[in-house]
Coordinates of C-alpha atoms in Angstrom, one line a residue:
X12 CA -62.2 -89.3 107.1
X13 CA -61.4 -90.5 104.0
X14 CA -59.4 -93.8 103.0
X15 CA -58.2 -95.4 100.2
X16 CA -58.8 -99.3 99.5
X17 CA -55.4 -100.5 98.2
X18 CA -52.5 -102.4 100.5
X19 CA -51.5 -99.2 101.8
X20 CA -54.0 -97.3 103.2
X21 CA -53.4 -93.1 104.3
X22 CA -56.1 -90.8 104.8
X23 CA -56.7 -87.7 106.0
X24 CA -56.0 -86.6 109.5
X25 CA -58.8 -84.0 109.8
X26 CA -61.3 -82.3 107.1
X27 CA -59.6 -78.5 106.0
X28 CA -61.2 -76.1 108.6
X29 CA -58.9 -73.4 109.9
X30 CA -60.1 -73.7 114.1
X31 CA -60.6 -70.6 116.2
X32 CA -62.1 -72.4 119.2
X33 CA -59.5 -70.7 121.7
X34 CA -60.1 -67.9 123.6
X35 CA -56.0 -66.9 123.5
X36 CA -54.5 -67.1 120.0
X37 CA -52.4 -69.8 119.2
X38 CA -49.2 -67.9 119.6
X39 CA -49.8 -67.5 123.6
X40 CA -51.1 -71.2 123.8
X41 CA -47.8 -72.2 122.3
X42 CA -45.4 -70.0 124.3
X43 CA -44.5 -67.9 120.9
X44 CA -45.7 -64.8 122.7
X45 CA -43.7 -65.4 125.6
X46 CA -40.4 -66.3 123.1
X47 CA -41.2 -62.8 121.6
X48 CA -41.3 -60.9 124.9
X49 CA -38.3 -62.4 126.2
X50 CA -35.9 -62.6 123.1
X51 CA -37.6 -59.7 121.2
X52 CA -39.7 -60.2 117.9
X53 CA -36.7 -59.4 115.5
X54 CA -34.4 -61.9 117.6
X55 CA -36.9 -64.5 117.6
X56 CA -36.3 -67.5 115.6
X57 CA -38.6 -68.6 112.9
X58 CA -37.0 -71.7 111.6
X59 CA -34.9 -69.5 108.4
X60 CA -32.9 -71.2 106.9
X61 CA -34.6 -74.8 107.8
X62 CA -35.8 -76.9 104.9
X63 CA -38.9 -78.9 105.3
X64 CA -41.4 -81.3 104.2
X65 CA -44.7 -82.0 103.9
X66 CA -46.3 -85.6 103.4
X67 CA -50.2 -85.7 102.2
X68 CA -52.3 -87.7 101.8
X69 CA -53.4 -88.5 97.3
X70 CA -56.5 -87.3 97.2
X71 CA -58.0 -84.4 96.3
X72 CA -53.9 -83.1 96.1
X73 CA -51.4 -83.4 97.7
X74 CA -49.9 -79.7 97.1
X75 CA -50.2 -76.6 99.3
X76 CA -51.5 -73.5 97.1
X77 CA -48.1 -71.3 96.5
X78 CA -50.7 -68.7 96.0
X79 CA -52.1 -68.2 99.3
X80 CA -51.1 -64.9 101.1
X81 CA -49.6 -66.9 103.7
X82 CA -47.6 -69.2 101.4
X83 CA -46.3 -67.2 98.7
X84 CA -42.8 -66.5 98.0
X85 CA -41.4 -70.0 99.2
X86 CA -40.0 -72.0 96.5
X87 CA -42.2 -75.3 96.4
X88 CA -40.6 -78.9 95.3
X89 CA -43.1 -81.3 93.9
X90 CA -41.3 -84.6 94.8
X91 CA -44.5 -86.6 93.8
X92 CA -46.2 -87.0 90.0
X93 CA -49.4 -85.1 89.8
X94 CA -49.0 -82.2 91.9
X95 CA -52.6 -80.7 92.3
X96 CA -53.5 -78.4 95.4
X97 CA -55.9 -79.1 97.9
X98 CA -57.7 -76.9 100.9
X99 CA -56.1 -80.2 103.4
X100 CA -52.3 -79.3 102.4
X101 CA -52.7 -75.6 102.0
X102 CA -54.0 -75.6 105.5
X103 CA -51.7 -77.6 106.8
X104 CA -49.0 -75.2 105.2
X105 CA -50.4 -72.4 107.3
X106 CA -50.0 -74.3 110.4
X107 CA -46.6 -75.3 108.8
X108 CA -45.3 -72.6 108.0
X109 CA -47.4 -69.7 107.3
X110 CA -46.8 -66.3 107.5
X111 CA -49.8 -65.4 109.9
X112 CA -50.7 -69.0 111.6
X113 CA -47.5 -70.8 112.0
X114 CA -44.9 -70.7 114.7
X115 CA -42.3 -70.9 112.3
X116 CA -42.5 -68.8 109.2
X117 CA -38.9 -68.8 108.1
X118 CA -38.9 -71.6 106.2
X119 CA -38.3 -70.9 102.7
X120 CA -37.7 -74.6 100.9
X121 CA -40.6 -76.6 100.8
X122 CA -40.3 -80.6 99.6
X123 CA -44.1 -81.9 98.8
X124 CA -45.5 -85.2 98.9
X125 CA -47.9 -87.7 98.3
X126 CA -48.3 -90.6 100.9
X127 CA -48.7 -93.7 98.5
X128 CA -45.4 -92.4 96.7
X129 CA -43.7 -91.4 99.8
X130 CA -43.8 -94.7 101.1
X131 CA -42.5 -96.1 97.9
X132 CA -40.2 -94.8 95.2
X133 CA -40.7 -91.1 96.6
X134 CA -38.6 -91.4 99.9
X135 CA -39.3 -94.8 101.6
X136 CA -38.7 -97.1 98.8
X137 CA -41.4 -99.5 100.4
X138 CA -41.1 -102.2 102.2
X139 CA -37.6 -104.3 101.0
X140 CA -34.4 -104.0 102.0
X141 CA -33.9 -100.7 99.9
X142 CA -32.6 -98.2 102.5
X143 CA -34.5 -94.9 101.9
X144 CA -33.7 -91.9 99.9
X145 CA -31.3 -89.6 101.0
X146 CA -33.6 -86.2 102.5
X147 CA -32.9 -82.4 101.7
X148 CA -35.5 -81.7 104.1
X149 CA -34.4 -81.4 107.9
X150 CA -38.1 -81.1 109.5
X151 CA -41.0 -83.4 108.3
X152 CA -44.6 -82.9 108.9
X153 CA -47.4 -85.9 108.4
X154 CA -51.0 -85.1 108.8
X155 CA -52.2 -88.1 107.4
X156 CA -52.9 -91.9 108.9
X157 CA -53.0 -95.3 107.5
X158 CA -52.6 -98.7 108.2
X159 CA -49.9 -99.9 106.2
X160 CA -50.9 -103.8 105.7
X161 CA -48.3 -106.5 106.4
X162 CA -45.7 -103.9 105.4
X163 CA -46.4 -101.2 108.4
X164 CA -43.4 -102.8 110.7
X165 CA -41.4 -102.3 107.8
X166 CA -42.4 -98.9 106.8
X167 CA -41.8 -97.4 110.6
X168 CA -38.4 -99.4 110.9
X169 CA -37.7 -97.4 107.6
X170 CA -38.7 -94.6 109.2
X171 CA -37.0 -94.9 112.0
X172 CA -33.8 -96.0 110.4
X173 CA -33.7 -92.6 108.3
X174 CA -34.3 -90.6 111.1
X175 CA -31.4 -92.0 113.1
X176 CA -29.1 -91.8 110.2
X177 CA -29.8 -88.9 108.7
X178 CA -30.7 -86.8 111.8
X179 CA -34.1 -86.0 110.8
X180 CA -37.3 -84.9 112.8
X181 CA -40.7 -86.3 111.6
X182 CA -44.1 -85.1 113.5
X183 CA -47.2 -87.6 112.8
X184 CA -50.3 -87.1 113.6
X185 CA -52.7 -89.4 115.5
X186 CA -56.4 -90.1 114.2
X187 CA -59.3 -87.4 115.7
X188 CA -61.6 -88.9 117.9
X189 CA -61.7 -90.3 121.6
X190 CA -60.9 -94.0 121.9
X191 CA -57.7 -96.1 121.8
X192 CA -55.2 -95.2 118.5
X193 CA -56.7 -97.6 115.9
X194 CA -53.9 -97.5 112.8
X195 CA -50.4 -97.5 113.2
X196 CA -48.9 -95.2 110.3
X197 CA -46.9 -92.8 111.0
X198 CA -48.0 -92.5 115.2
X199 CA -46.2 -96.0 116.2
X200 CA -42.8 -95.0 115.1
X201 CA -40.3 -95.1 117.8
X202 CA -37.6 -91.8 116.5
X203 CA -40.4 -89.5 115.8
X204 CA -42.9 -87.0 117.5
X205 CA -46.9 -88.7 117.7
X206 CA -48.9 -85.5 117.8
X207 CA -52.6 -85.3 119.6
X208 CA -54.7 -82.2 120.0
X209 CA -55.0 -79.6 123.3
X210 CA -58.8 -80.2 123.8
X211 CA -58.3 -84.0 123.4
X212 CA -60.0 -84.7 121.0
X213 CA -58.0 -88.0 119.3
X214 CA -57.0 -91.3 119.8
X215 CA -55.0 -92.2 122.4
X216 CA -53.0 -95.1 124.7
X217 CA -50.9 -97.8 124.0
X218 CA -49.6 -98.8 120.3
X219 CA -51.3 -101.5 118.8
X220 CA -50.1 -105.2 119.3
X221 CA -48.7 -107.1 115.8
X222 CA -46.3 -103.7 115.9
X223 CA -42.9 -103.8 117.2
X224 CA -43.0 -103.0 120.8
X225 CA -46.9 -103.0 121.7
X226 CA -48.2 -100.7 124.5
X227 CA -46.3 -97.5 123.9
X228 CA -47.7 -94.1 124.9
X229 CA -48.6 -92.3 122.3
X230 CA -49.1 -89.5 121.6
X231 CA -45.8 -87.9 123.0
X232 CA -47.1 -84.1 122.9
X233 CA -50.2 -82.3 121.9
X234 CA -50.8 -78.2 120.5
X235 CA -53.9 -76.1 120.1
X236 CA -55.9 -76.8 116.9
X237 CA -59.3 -78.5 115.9
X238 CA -57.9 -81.3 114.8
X239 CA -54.7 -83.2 114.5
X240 CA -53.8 -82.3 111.0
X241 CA -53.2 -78.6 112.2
X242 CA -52.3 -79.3 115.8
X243 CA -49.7 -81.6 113.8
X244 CA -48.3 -78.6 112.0
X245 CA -47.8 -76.7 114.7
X246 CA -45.1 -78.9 116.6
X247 CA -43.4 -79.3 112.9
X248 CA -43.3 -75.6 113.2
X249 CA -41.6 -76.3 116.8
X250 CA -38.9 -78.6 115.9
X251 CA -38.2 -75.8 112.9
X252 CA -37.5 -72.8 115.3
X253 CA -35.3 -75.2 117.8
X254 CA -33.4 -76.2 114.8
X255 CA -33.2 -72.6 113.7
X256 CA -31.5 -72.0 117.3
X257 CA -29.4 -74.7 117.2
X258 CA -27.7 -73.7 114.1
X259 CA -27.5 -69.9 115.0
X260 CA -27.6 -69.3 118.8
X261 CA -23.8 -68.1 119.9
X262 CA -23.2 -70.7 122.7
X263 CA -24.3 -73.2 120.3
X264 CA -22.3 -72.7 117.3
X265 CA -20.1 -75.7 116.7
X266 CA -22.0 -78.1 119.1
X267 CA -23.5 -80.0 116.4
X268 CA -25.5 -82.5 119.2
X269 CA -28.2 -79.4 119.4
X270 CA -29.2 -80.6 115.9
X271 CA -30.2 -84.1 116.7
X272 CA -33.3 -85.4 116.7
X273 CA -33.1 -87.1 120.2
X274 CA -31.6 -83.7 121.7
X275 CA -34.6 -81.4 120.1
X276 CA -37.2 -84.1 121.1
X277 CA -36.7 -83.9 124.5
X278 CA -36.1 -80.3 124.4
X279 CA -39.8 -80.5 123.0
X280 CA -41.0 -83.0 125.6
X281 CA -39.7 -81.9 128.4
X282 CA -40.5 -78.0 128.0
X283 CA -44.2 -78.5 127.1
X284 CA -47.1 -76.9 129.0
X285 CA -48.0 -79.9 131.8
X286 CA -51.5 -78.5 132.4
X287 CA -53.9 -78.7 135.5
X288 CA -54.5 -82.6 135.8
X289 CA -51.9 -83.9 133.7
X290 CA -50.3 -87.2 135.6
X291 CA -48.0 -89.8 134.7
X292 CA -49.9 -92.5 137.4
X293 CA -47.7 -92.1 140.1
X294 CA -49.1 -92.8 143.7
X295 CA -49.5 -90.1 145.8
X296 CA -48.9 -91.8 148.6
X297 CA -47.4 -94.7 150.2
X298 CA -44.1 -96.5 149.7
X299 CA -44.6 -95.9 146.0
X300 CA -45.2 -92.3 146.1
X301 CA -43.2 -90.8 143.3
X302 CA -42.3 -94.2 141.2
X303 CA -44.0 -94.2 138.0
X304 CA -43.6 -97.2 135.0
X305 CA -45.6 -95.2 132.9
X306 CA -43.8 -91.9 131.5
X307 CA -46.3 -90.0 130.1
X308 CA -49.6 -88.8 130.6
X309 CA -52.3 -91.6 128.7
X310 CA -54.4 -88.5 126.9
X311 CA -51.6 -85.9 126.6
X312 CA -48.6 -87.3 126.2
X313 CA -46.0 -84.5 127.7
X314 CA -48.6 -82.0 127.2
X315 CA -48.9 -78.9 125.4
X316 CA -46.3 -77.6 123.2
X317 CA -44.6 -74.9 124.7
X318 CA -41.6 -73.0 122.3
X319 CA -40.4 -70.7 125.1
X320 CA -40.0 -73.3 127.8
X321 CA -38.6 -75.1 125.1
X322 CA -35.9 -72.9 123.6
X323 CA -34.7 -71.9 127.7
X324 CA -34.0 -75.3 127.7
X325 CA -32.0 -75.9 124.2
X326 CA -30.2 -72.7 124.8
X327 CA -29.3 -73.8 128.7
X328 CA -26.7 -76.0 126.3
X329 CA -24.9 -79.2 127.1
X330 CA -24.4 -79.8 130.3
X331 CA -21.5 -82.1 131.5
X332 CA -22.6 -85.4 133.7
X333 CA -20.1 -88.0 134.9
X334 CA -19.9 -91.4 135.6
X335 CA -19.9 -91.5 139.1
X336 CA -22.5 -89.4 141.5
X337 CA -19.9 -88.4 144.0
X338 CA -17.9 -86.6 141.2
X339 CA -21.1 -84.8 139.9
X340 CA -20.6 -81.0 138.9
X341 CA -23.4 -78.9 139.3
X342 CA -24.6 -78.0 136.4
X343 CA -27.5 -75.2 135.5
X344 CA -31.3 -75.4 135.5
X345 CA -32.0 -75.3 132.7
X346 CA -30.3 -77.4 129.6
X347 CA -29.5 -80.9 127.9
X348 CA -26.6 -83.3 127.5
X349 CA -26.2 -86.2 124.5
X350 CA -24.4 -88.7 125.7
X351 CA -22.8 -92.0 124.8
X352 CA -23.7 -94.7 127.5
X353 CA -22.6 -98.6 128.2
X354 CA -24.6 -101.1 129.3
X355 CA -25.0 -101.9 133.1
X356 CA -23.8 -98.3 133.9
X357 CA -25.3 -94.7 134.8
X358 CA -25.0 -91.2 134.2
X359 CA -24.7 -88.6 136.9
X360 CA -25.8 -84.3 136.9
X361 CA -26.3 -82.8 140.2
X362 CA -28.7 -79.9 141.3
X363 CA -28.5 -77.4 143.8
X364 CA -31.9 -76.2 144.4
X365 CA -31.5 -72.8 146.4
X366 CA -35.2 -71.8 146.6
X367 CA -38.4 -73.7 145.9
X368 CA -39.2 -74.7 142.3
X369 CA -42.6 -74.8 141.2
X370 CA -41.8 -77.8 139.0
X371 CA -38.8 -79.8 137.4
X372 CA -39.3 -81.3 133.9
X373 CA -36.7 -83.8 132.8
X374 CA -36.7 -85.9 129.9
X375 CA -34.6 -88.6 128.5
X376 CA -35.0 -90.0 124.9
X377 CA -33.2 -92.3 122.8
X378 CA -33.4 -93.9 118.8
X379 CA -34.4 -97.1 118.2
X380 CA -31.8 -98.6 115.6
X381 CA -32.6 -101.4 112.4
X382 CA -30.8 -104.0 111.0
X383 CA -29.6 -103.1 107.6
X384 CA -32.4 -105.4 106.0
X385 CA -35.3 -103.6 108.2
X386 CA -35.8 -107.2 109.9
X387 CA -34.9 -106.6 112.8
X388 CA -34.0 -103.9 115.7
X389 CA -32.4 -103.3 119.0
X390 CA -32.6 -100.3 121.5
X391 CA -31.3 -100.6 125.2
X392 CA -34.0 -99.9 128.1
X393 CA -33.2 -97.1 130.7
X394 CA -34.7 -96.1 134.0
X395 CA -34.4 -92.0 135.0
X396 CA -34.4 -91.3 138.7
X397 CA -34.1 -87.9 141.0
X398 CA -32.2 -88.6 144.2
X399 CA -31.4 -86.4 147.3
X400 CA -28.0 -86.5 148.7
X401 CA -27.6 -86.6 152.3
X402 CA -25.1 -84.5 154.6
X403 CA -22.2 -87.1 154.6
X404 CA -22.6 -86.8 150.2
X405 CA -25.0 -90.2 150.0
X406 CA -27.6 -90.6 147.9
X407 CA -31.0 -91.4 149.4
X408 CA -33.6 -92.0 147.3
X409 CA -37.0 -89.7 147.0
X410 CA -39.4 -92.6 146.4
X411 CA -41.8 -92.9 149.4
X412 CA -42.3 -90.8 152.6
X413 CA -38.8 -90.3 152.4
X414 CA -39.7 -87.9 149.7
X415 CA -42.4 -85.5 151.1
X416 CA -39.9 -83.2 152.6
X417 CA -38.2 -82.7 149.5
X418 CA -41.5 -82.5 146.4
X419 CA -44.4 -82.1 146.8
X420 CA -46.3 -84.4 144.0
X421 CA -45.2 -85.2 140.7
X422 CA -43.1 -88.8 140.1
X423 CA -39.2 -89.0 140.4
X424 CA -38.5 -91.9 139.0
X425 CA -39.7 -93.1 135.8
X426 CA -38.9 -96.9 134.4
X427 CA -41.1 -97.9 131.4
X428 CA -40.3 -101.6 130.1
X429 CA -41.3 -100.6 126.9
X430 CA -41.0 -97.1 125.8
X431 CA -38.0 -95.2 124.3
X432 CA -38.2 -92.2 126.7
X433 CA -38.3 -91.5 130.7
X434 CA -39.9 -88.0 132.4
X435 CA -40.1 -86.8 135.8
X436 CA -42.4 -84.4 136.6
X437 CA -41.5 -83.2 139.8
X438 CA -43.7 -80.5 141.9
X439 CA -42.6 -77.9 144.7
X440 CA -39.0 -79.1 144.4
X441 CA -37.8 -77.7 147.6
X442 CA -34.2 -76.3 148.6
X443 CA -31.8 -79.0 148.6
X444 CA -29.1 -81.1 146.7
X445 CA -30.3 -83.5 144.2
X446 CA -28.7 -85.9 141.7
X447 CA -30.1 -87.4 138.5
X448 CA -29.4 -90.7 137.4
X449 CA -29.7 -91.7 133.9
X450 CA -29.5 -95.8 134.3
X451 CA -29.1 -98.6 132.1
X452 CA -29.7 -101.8 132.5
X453 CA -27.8 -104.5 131.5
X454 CA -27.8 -105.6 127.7
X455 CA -25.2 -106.7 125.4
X456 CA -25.6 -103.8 123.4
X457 CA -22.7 -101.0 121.5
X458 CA -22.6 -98.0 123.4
X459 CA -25.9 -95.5 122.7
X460 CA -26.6 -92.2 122.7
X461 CA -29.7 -90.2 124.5
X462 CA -30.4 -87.1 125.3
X463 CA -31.2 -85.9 128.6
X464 CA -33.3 -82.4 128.7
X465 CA -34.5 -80.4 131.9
X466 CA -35.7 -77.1 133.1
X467 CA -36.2 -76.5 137.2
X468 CA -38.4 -73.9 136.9
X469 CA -37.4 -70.5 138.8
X470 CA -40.6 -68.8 140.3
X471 CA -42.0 -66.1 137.9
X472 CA -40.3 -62.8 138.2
X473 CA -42.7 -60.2 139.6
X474 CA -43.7 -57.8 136.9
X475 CA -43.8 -54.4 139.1
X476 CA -45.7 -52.7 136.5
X477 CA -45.8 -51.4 132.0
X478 CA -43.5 -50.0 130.5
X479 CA -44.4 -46.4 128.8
X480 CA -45.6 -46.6 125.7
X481 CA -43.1 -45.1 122.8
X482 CA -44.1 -42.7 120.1
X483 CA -44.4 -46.0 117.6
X484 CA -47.2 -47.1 120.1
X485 CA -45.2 -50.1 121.4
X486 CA -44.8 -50.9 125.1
X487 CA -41.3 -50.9 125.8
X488 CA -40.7 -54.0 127.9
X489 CA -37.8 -55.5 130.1
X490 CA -36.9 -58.9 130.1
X491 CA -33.9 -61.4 130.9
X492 CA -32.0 -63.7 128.9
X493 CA -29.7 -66.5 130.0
X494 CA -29.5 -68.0 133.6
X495 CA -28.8 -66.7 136.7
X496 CA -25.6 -68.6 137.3
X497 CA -21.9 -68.0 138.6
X498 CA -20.8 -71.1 136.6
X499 CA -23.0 -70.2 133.3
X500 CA -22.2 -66.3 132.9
X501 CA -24.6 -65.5 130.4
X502 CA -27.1 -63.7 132.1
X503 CA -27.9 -60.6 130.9
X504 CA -31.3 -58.2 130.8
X505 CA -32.7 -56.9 127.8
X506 CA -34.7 -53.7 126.6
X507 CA -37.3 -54.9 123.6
X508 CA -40.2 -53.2 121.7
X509 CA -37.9 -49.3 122.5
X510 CA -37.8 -46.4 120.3
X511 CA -35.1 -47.9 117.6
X512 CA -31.4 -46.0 118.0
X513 CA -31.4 -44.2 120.7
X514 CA -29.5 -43.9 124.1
X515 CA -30.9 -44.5 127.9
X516 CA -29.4 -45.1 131.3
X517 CA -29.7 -48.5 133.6
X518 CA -30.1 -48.4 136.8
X519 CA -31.1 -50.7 140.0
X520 CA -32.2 -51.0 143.5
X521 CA -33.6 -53.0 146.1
X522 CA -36.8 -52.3 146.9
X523 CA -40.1 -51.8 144.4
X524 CA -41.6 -48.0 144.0
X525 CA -44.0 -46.4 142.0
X526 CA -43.2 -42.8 141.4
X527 CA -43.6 -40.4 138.5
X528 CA -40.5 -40.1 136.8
X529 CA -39.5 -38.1 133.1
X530 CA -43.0 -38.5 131.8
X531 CA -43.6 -42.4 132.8
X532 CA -43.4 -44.2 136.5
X533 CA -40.4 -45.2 138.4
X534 CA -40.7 -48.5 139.7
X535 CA -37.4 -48.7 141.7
X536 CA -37.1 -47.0 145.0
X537 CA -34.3 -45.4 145.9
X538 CA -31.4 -45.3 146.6
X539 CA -30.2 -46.8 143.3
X540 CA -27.1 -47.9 141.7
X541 CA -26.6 -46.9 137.7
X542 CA -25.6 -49.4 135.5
X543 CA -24.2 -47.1 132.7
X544 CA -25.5 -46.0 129.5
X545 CA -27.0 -48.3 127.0
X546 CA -28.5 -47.8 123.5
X547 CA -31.1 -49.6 121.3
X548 CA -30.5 -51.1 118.0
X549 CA -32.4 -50.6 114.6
X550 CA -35.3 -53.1 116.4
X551 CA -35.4 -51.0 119.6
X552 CA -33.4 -53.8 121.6
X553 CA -30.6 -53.4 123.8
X554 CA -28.8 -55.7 125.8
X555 CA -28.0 -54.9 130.0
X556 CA -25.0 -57.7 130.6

């Protein structure tokens, strides 16, 4: 770890070791495999079209090398004086955005940075009442720490204030290390991502007091690298697909919400990987059971980062909630909603849960915002709470043994005093009506925006068997896009990794078989229904609506 002795202080987040400690490759930690074999590799988004930017720390460069098999052929803007390359940035980059490493290899407009000049003239324009530079970038990646002096409160209400103006997404990185998080640059922000590592391996808990708002979790989510400066990276990479998706995905064109930072945060948040032993601390028992005032879990944040559970979400698309729970539509399992909210009042979706879900995952998030001299700021506090509703249409709350009929562990209601965000976690969600309340409290605030983001997780399908492997030695594979809803319409299956341009035939039934059939296996028993011709595209995809 290296740091510099001046007033502001940034280091390295990790030395520049490439990790291949996991057993799986990061693409299946991350969900990217799972995005490819649902969507397709060619319909996958890589985050094209997305500009982004990397922060380094000075020394020894702050540069990625343009060189590097997995870098080359981006155009690279040195933003800082003295570019010079470094082993730190360049691995970084492949995390980033790297052809081979990276989640998100689309990018193809890179703005570079030093720390000590970011925080000053280069974007920041230090600590005065200078607002900060205008960005090109849209998705901004900081695998560095530091403590920041006097001035750190000033640099994160910067921060903060260009991230709600300008719509932009900044991952930070926490140190490596077990222990409590010991400086505050760029983790204790309250707009941004605070990224930790899969095995653990970092700083943890509540932000540091002397900084606006002490005893916030952090970090929010963690991925699958050696140490932060790469696990860092890789949710960058994240936030660069979503926004990829936002911008091209047909039932989001025109819904400009799906590019804010709130709405891809919790898209983020609430789709990562909550692995064995996660918990957000609340009781298991008892008149409690299920009321948490602690969001997150204390080590990993959300959890791991999870692309595929995250784009079901984003893609699920706004979903309409009302101001009243008796007037609640029902709305889909998957999805988000932005919405503007007054003090003293709530916000309303209902559920109707038809068969068990293994989990629900639902995440609210909302922007801190700074006076225009950076010396002050004001964000509203919100509680987020899963109800049942009753046969006469009441609501009757979940929290204590009234609950264990309907979940099975998990917390469904979450009210922090301090933090910028509410999750449920909710386990074995059984059959059943449900409302979500969004509240918030009373305040004499403007009206603010959050963004609300679930997924109640359908049971896996049953995978009955391969598919036949095609003459290009692919296994041609069928999948499902969309959700299964009346209201939605959008389901459809889909034919991936075929022989490119040719013609087949559909068809269904209701039982499972396994019998020879043209060269391969038939895994539908008869009788069947056909469902009409269909034929592959130039990628060996074809769509079943």
């Amino acid at each position: 770890m290296e740091r510099l002795r001046r007033a502001v202080c940034v280091s390295l987040a990790a030395s520049a070791v490439l990790s291949t400690a996991h057993a799986q490759s990061i693409a299946d930690l991350t969900g990217l495999t799972a995005l490819r074999g649902r969507l397709g590799v060619a319909s996958t988004p890589d985050g094209s079209g997305v500009r982004v930017g990397q922060v380094e720390a000075p020394a020894p460069g702050y540069a990625p090398d343009p060189t590097h098999p997995e870098l080359a052929g981006r155009s690279y803007y040195y933003l800082s004086p003295t570019p010079s390359t470094s082993a730190h940035a360049t691995a970084v980059a492949q995390y980033f955005f790297g052809s081979l490493t990276s989640l998100s290899p689309g990018p193809a407009d890179i703005d570079c940075y030093e720390a000590n000049h970011w925080l000053g003239t280069g974007f920041l324009n230090g600590s005065g009442a200078i607002p900060p530079q205008t960005a090109l970038f849209k998705v901004l990646n900081n695998s560095w720490i530091g403590g920041g002096g006097s001035s750190a409160n000033i640099y994160l209400r910067k921060l903060d204030f260009a991230i709600e103006t300008q719509g932009l997404l900044v991952a930070a990185g926490v140190n490596n290390g077990s222990g409590t998080l010991d400086v505050p640059l760029l983790s204790h922000g309250f707009n941004g991502l605070a990224v930790g590592r899969s095995d653990g391996q970092h700083r943890a808990g509540p932000t540091l007091s002397g900084f606006d708002r002490p005893g916030r979790m952090k970090p929010e989510i963690v991925a699958p690298a050696g140490a932060t400066s790469f696990s860092t990276p890789l949710v960058s990479g994240g936030a660069s697909l979503l926004v990829e998706t936002a911008r091209t995905w047909p039932s989001l064109a025109g819904v400009a919400a799906a590019q804010r930072p709130e709405v891809i945060k919790a898209a983020l948040l609430a789709g990562a990987e909550h692995r064995f032993g996660w918990s957000n601390g609340a009781p298991t028992s008892g008149p409690s059971r299920g009321d948490t005032s602690m969001p997150l879990d204390p080590l990993w944040g959300a959890d791991e980062l999870d692309v595929n559970h995250s784009h079901w979400i984003l893609t699920g698309g706004p979903q309409p909630s009302s101001s009243l729970a008796s007037s609640a539509a029902s709305v889909a399992h998957a999805g988000w909603e932005y919405v503007s909210t007054t003090a003293a009042t709530s916000r309303f979706w209902r559920f109707d849960v038809e068969s068990t879900k293994p989990f629900a995952s639902i995440l609210a998030t909302w922007n801190r915002q700074t006076a225009a001299n950076f010396g002050s700021f004001s964000r509203p506090e919100f509680d987020l709470e899963l109800w049942s509703i009753d046969s006469n249409g009441a609501l009757t709350s979940l929290v204590g043994d009234s609950g264990l009929a309907s979940f099975g562990g998990g917390n469904v209601r979450s009210a922090s005093a301090v933090d910028n965000l509410e999750h449920l976690y909710v386990t074995q969600l059984e059959p059943g009506a449900y409302v979500l309340e969004l509240r918030r409290t009373s305040d004499l605030l403007a009206p603010w925006n959050v963004a609300v983001a679930w997924e109640l997780r359908c049971a896996d399908p049953i995978a009955y068997g391969t598919g036949k492997l095609t003459s290009l030695g692919q296994e041609a594979r069928l999948g499902f896009e969309g959700f299964a809803s009346e209201a939605q319409n959008d389901f459809e299956l889909a034919v991936t990794q075929a022989l490119p341009n040719v013609a087949g035939v559909a068809f269904w039934g209701l039982a499972a078989a396994s019998t020879p059939f043209q060269g391969g296996v038939k895994y539908v028993a008869s009788p069947t229904q056909r469902m009409g011709l269909v034929a592959t595209d130039a990628t060996g995809r074809a769509a079943i609506g």
